[in-house]
CSV table of C-alpha atoms in Angstrom, one decimal:
chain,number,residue,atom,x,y,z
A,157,UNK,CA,114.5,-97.4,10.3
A,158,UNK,CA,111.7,-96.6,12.9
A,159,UNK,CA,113.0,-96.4,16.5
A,160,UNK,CA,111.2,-98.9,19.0
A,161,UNK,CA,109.2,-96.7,20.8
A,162,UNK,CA,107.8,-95.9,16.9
A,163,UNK,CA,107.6,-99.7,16.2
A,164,UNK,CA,105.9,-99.6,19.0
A,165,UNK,CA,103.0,-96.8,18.3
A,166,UNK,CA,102.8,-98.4,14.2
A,167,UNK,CA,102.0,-101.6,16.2
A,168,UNK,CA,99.4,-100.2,18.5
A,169,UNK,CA,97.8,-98.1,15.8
A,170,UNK,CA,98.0,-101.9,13.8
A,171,UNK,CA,95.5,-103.3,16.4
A,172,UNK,CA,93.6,-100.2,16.6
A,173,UNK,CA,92.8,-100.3,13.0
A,174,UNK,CA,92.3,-104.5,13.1
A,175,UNK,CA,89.7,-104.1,15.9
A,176,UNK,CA,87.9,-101.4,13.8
A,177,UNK,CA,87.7,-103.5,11.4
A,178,UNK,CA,86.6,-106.7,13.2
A,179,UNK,CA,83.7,-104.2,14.8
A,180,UNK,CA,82.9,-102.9,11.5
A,181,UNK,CA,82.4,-106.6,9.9
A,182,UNK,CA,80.7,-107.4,13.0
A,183,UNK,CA,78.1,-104.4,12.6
A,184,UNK,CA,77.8,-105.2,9.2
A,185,UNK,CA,76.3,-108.7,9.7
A,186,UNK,CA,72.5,-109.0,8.8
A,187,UNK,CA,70.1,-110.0,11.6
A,188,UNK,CA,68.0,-112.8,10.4
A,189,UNK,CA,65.4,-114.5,12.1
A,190,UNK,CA,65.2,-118.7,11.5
A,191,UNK,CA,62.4,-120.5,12.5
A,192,UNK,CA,62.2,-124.1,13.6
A,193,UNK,CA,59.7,-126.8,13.2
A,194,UNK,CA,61.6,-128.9,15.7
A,195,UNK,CA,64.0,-128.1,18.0
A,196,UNK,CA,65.1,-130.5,19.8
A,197,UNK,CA,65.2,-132.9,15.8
A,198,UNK,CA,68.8,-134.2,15.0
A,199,UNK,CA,68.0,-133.0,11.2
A,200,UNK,CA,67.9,-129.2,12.5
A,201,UNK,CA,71.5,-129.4,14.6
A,202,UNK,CA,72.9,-127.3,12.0
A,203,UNK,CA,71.1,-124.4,13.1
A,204,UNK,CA,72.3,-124.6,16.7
A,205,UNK,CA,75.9,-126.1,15.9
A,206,UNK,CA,76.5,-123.3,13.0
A,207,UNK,CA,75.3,-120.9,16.0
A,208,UNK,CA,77.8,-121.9,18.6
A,209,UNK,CA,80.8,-122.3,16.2
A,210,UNK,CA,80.7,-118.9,15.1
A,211,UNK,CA,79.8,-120.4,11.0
A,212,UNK,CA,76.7,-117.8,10.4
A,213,UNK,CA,78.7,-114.6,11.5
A,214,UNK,CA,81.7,-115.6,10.0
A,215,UNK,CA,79.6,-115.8,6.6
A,216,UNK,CA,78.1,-112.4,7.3
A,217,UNK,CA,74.7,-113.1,8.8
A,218,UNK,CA,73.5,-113.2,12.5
A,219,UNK,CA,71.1,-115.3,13.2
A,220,UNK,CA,68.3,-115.8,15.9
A,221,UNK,CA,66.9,-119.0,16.3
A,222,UNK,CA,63.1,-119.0,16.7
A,223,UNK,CA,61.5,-122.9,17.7
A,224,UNK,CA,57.8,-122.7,16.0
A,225,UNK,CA,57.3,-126.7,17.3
A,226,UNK,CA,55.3,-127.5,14.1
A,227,UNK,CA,55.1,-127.3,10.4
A,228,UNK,CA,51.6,-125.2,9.7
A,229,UNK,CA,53.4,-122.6,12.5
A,230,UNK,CA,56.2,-122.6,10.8
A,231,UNK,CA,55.0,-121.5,7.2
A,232,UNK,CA,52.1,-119.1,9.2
A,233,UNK,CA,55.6,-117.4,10.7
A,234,UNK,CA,56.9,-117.2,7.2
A,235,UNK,CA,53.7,-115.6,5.9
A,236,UNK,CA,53.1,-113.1,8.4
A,237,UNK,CA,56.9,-111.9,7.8
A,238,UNK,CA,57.8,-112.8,11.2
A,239,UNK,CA,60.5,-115.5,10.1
A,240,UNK,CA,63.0,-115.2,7.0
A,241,UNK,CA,64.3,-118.7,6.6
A,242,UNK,CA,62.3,-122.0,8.3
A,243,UNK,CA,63.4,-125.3,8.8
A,244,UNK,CA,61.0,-127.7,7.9
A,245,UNK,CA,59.8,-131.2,6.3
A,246,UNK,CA,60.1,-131.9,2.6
A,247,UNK,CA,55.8,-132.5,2.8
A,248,UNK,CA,56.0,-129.2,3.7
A,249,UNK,CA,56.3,-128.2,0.1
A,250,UNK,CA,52.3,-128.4,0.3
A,251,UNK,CA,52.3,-125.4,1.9
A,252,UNK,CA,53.9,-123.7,-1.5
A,253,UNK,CA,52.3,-125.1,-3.5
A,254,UNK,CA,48.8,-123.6,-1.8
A,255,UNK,CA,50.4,-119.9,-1.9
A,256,UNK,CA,52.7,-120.2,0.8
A,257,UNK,CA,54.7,-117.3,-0.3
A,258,UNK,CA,58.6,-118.9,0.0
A,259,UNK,CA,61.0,-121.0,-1.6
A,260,UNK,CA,62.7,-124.3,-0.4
A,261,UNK,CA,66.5,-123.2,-1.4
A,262,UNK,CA,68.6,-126.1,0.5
A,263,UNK,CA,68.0,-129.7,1.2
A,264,UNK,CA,68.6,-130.9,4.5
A,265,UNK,CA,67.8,-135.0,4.7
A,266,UNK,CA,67.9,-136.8,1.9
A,267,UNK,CA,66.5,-140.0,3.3
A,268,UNK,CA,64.2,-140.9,6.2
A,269,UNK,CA,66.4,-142.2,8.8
A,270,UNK,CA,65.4,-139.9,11.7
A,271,UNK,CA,61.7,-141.9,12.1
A,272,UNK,CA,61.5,-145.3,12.7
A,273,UNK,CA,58.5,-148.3,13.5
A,274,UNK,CA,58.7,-148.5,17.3
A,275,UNK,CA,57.1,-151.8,19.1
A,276,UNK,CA,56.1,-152.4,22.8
A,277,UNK,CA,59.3,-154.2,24.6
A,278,UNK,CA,57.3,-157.4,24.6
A,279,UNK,CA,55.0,-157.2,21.5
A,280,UNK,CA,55.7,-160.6,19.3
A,281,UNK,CA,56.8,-158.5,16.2
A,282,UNK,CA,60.0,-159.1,15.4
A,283,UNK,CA,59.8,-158.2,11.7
A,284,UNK,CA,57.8,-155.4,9.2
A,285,UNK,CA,56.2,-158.8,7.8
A,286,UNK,CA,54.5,-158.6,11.4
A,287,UNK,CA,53.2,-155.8,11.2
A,288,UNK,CA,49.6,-157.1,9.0
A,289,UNK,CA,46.4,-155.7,10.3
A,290,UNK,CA,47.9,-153.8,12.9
A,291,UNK,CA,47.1,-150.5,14.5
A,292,UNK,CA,49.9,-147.9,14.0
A,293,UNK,CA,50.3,-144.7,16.2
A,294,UNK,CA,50.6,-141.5,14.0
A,295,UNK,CA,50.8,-138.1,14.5
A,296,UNK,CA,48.1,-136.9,12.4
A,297,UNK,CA,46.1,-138.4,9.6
A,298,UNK,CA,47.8,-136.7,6.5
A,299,UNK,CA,51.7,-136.5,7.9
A,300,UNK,CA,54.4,-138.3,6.8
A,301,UNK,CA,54.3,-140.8,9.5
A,302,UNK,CA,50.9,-141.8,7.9
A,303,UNK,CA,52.8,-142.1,4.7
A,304,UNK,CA,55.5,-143.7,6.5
A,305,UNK,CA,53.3,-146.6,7.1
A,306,UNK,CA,51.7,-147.0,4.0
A,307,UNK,CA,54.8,-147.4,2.9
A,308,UNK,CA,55.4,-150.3,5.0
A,309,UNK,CA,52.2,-151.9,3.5
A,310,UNK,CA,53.5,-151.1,-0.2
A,311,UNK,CA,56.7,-152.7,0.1
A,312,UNK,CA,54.8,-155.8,2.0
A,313,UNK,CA,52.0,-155.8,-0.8
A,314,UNK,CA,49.5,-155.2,1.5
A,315,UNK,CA,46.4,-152.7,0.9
A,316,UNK,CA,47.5,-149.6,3.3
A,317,UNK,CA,44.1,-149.7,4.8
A,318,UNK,CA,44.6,-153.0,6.2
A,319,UNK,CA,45.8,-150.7,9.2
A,320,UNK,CA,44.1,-149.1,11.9
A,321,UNK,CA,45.2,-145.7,12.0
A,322,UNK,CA,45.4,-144.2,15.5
A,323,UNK,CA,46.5,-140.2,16.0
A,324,UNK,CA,48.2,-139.7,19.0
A,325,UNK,CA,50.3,-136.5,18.4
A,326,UNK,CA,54.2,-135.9,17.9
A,327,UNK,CA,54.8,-135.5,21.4
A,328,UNK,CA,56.6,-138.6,23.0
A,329,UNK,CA,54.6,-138.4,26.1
A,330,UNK,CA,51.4,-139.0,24.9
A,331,UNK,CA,52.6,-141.9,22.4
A,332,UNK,CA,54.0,-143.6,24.7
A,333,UNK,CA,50.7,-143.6,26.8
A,334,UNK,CA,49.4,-145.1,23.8
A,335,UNK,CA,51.7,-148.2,24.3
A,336,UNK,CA,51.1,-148.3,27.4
A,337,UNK,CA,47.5,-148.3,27.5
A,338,UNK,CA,47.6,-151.1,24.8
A,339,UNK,CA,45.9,-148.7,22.2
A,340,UNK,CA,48.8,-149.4,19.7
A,341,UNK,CA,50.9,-152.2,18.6
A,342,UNK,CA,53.2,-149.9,16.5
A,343,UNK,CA,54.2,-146.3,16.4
A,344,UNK,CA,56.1,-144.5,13.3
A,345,UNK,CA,57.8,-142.0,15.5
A,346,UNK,CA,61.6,-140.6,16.4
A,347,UNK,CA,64.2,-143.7,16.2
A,348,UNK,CA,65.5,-142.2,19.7
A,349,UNK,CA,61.6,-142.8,21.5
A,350,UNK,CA,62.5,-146.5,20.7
A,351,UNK,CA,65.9,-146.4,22.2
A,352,UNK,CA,64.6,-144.7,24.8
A,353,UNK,CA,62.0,-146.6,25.4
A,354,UNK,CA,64.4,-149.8,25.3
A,355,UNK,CA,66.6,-148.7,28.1
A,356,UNK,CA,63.0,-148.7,30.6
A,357,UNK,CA,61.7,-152.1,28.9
A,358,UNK,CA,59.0,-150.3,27.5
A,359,UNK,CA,59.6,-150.5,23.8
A,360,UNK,CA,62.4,-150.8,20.8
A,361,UNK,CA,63.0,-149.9,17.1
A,362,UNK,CA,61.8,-152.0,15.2
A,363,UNK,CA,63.5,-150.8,12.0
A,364,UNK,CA,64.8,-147.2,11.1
A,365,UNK,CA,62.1,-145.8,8.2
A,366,UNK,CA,65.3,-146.0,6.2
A,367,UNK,CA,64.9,-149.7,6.1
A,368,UNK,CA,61.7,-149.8,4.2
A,369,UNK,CA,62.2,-146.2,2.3
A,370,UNK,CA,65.0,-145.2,-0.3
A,371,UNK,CA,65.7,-141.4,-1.2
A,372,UNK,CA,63.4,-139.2,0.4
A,373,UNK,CA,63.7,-135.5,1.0
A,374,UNK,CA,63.0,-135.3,4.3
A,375,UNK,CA,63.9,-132.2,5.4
A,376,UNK,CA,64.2,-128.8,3.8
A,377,UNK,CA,65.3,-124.8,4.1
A,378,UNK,CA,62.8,-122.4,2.9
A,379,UNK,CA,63.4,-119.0,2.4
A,380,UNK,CA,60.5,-116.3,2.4
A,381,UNK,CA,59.7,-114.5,-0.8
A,382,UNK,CA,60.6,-111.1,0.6
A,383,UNK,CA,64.0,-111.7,1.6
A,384,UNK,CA,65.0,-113.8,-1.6
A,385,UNK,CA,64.2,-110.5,-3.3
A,386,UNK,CA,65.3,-107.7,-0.9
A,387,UNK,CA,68.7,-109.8,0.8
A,388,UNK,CA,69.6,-112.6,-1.4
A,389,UNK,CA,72.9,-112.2,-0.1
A,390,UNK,CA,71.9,-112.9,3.2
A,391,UNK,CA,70.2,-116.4,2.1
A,392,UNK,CA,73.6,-117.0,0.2
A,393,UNK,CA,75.2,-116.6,3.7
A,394,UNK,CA,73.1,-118.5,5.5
A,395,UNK,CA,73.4,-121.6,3.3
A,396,UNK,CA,77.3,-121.3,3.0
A,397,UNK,CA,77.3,-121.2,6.7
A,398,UNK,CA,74.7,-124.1,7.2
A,399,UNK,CA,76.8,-126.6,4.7
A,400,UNK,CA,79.7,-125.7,6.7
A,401,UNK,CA,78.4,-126.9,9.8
A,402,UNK,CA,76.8,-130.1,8.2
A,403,UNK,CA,80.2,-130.7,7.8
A,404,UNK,CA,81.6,-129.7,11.0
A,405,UNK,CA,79.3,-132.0,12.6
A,406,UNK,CA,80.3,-135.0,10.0
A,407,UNK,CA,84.0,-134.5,11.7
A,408,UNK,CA,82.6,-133.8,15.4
A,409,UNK,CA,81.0,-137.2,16.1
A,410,UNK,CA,82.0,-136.4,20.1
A,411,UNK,CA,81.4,-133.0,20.2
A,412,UNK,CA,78.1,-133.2,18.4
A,413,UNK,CA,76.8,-136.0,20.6
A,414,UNK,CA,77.7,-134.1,24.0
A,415,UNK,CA,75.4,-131.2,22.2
A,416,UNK,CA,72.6,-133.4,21.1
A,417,UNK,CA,72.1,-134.8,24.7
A,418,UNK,CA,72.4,-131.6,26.1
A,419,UNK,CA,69.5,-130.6,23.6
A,420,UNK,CA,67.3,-133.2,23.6
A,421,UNK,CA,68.1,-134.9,27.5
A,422,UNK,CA,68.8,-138.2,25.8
A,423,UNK,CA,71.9,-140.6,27.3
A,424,UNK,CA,75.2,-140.3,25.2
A,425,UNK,CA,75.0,-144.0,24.1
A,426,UNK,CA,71.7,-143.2,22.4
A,427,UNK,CA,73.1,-139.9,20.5
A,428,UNK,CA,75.8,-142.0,19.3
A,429,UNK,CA,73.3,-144.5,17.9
A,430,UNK,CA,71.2,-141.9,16.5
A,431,UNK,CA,74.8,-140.0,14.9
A,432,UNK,CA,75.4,-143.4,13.4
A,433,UNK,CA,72.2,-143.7,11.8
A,434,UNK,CA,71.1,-140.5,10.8
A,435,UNK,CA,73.8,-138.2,10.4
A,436,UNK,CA,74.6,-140.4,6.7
A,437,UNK,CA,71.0,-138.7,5.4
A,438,UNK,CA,72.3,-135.5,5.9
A,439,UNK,CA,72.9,-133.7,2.5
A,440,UNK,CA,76.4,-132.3,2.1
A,441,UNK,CA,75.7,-130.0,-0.6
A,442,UNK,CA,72.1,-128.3,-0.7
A,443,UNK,CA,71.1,-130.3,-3.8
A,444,UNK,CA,67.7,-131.5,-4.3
A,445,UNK,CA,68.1,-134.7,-6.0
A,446,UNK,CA,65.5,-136.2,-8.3
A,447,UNK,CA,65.3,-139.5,-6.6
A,448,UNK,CA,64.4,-138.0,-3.1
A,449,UNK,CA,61.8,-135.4,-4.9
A,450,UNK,CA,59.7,-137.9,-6.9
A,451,UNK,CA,58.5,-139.8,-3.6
A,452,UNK,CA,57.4,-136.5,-1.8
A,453,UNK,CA,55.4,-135.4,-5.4
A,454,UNK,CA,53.6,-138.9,-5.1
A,455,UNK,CA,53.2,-138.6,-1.1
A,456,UNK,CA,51.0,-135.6,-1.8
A,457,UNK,CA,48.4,-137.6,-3.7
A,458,UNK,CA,48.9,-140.8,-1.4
A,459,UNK,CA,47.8,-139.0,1.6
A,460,UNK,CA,44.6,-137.2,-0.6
A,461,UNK,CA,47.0,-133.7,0.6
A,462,UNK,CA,46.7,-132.4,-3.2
A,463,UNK,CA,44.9,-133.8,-6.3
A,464,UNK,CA,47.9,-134.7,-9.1
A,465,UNK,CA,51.3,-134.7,-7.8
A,466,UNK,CA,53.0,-130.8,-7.9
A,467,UNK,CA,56.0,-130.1,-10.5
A,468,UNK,CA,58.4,-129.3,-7.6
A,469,UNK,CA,60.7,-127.8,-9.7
A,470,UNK,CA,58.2,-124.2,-9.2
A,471,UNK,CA,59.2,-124.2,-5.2
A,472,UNK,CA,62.9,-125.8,-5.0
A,473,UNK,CA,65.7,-124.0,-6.6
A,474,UNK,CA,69.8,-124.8,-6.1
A,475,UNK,CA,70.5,-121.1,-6.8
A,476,UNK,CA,71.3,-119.8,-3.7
A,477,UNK,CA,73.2,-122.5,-3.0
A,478,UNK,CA,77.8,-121.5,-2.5
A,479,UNK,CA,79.3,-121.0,-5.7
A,480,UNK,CA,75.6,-120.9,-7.6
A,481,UNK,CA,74.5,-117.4,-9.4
């Protein structure tokens, strides 16, 4: 039987070796380099969440977060090589589809709930059936928030260019100048901006987009071309560790709020509203599914982006995805 002092020295060699081993596993994690179309979105938390819980490096992969602020920088970053994963819109797929050399491997949303139709505190439109003839604030002639509204015509049986469109950017600043300058009645923007806006009296959500839009895939992970081939591994990590902190955030309604406020500078009772209401569009396994693809395929023809709608199934694939080969 050892004595203690050799219990002692098998013990001491035990964490010598365990530390090793920790700093081998740690030095054997693969530097990636993410790129985001949105920081501060509630879609994207994963990425920062995943981050600060440790669920990346535990999965083998260390990632640094790079915010783009904008889709066509996003997909430029992926081309040049200076990104290996993006997170991006479901539109987005345009960019593939045009020789964008990546993949979408994961979806993200599967429904619309993060934009909304925001309305002046005062304006007399209390319902989408208000909404007839109006002129809607978008971010740019083409984006889904164009297509957002059309939408809203659709399911009213209205012709979609019975609106006014009027571009006023994604930036929150500048459309809310356009309220208040009386160059809008509506605006399909962030359901936050109209809780926001509510709390000053200058404007509320009229409806989440959800309301007036079913499956959807709003938001996806692409992968670049190069690394799919060189480090599929490190995709495989990536996603395993991105899933895992979907979920994590489905079970850390307090925690995730204090973070999302702390992010994006908006009050605690209007994370938890936007938790409530977005956090259910979130998918919880990667999966692209057919009811949230077809309305993206027909989007691309509705806004005149492409001429026939794309086969997505060339630019999504599941196979990345934990416990996929």
């Amino acid at each position: 039987m050892p004595t203690p002092r050799a219990r002692s020295c098998l013990r001491l060699m035990a964490g010598i070796f365990a530390t090793a081993f920790v700093a081998q596993t740690a030095g054997a994690a693969t530097k990636i380099n993410v790129g985001n179309s949105s920081a501060p979105a509630f879609n994207f938390l994963p990425l920062a969440i995943g981050m600060q819980q440790g669920l990346y490096a535990k999965n083998g992969v260390d990632v640094s977060e790079i915010d783009l602020g904008g889709s066509a920088k996003l997909h430029q970053a992926m081309t040049a090589g200076a990104i290996d994963l993006g997170l991006g819109a479901g539109t987005d797929v345009a960019f593939l589809v045009k020789g964008a050399p990546e993949m979408g491997v994961a979806a993200i949303a599967i429904t619309p709930a993060l934009f909304g139709a925001i309305v002046p505190y005062e304006s007399p439109v209390h319902s989408l059936a208000d909404l007839k003839g109006k002129r809607v604030g978008i971010s740019t002639v083409g984006s889904l928030t164009q297509w957002l509204a059309f939408q809203i015509a659709k399911k009213e049986g209205w012709d979609p260019k019975s609106f006014t469109y009027i571009t006023d950017g994604s930036d929150y600043t500048t459309q809310l100048a356009a309220f208040e300058t009386g160059a809008i009645d509506v605006q399909i923007s962030g359901v936050v901006l109209g809780w926001n806006l509510e709390t000053q009296k200058k404007g509320r959500l009229l409806a989440p987009a959800s309301d007036w839009v079913g499956p959807f895939l709003q938001n996806v992970v692409f992968a670049s071309n190069n690394i799919l081939k060189t480090n599929p591994d490190a995709v495989r990590g990536f996603l395993k560790g991105w899933l895992e902190s979907v979920a994590w955030i489905g079970a850390h309604k307090a925690e995730t709020v204090a973070f999302a406020a702390n992010r994006d500078h908006f009050s605690t009772e209007i994370e938890n509203k936007q938790y409530d209401v977005v956090m259910p569009s979130f998918s919880m396994d990667g999966t692209f599914p057919p009811a949230a693809i077809k309305p993206v395929e027909s989007s691309f023809v509705d806004l005149g982006i492409l001429p026939t709608e794309p086969d997505m199934s060339k630019y999504l694939t599941e196979q990345y995805l934990p416990g996929r080969k």
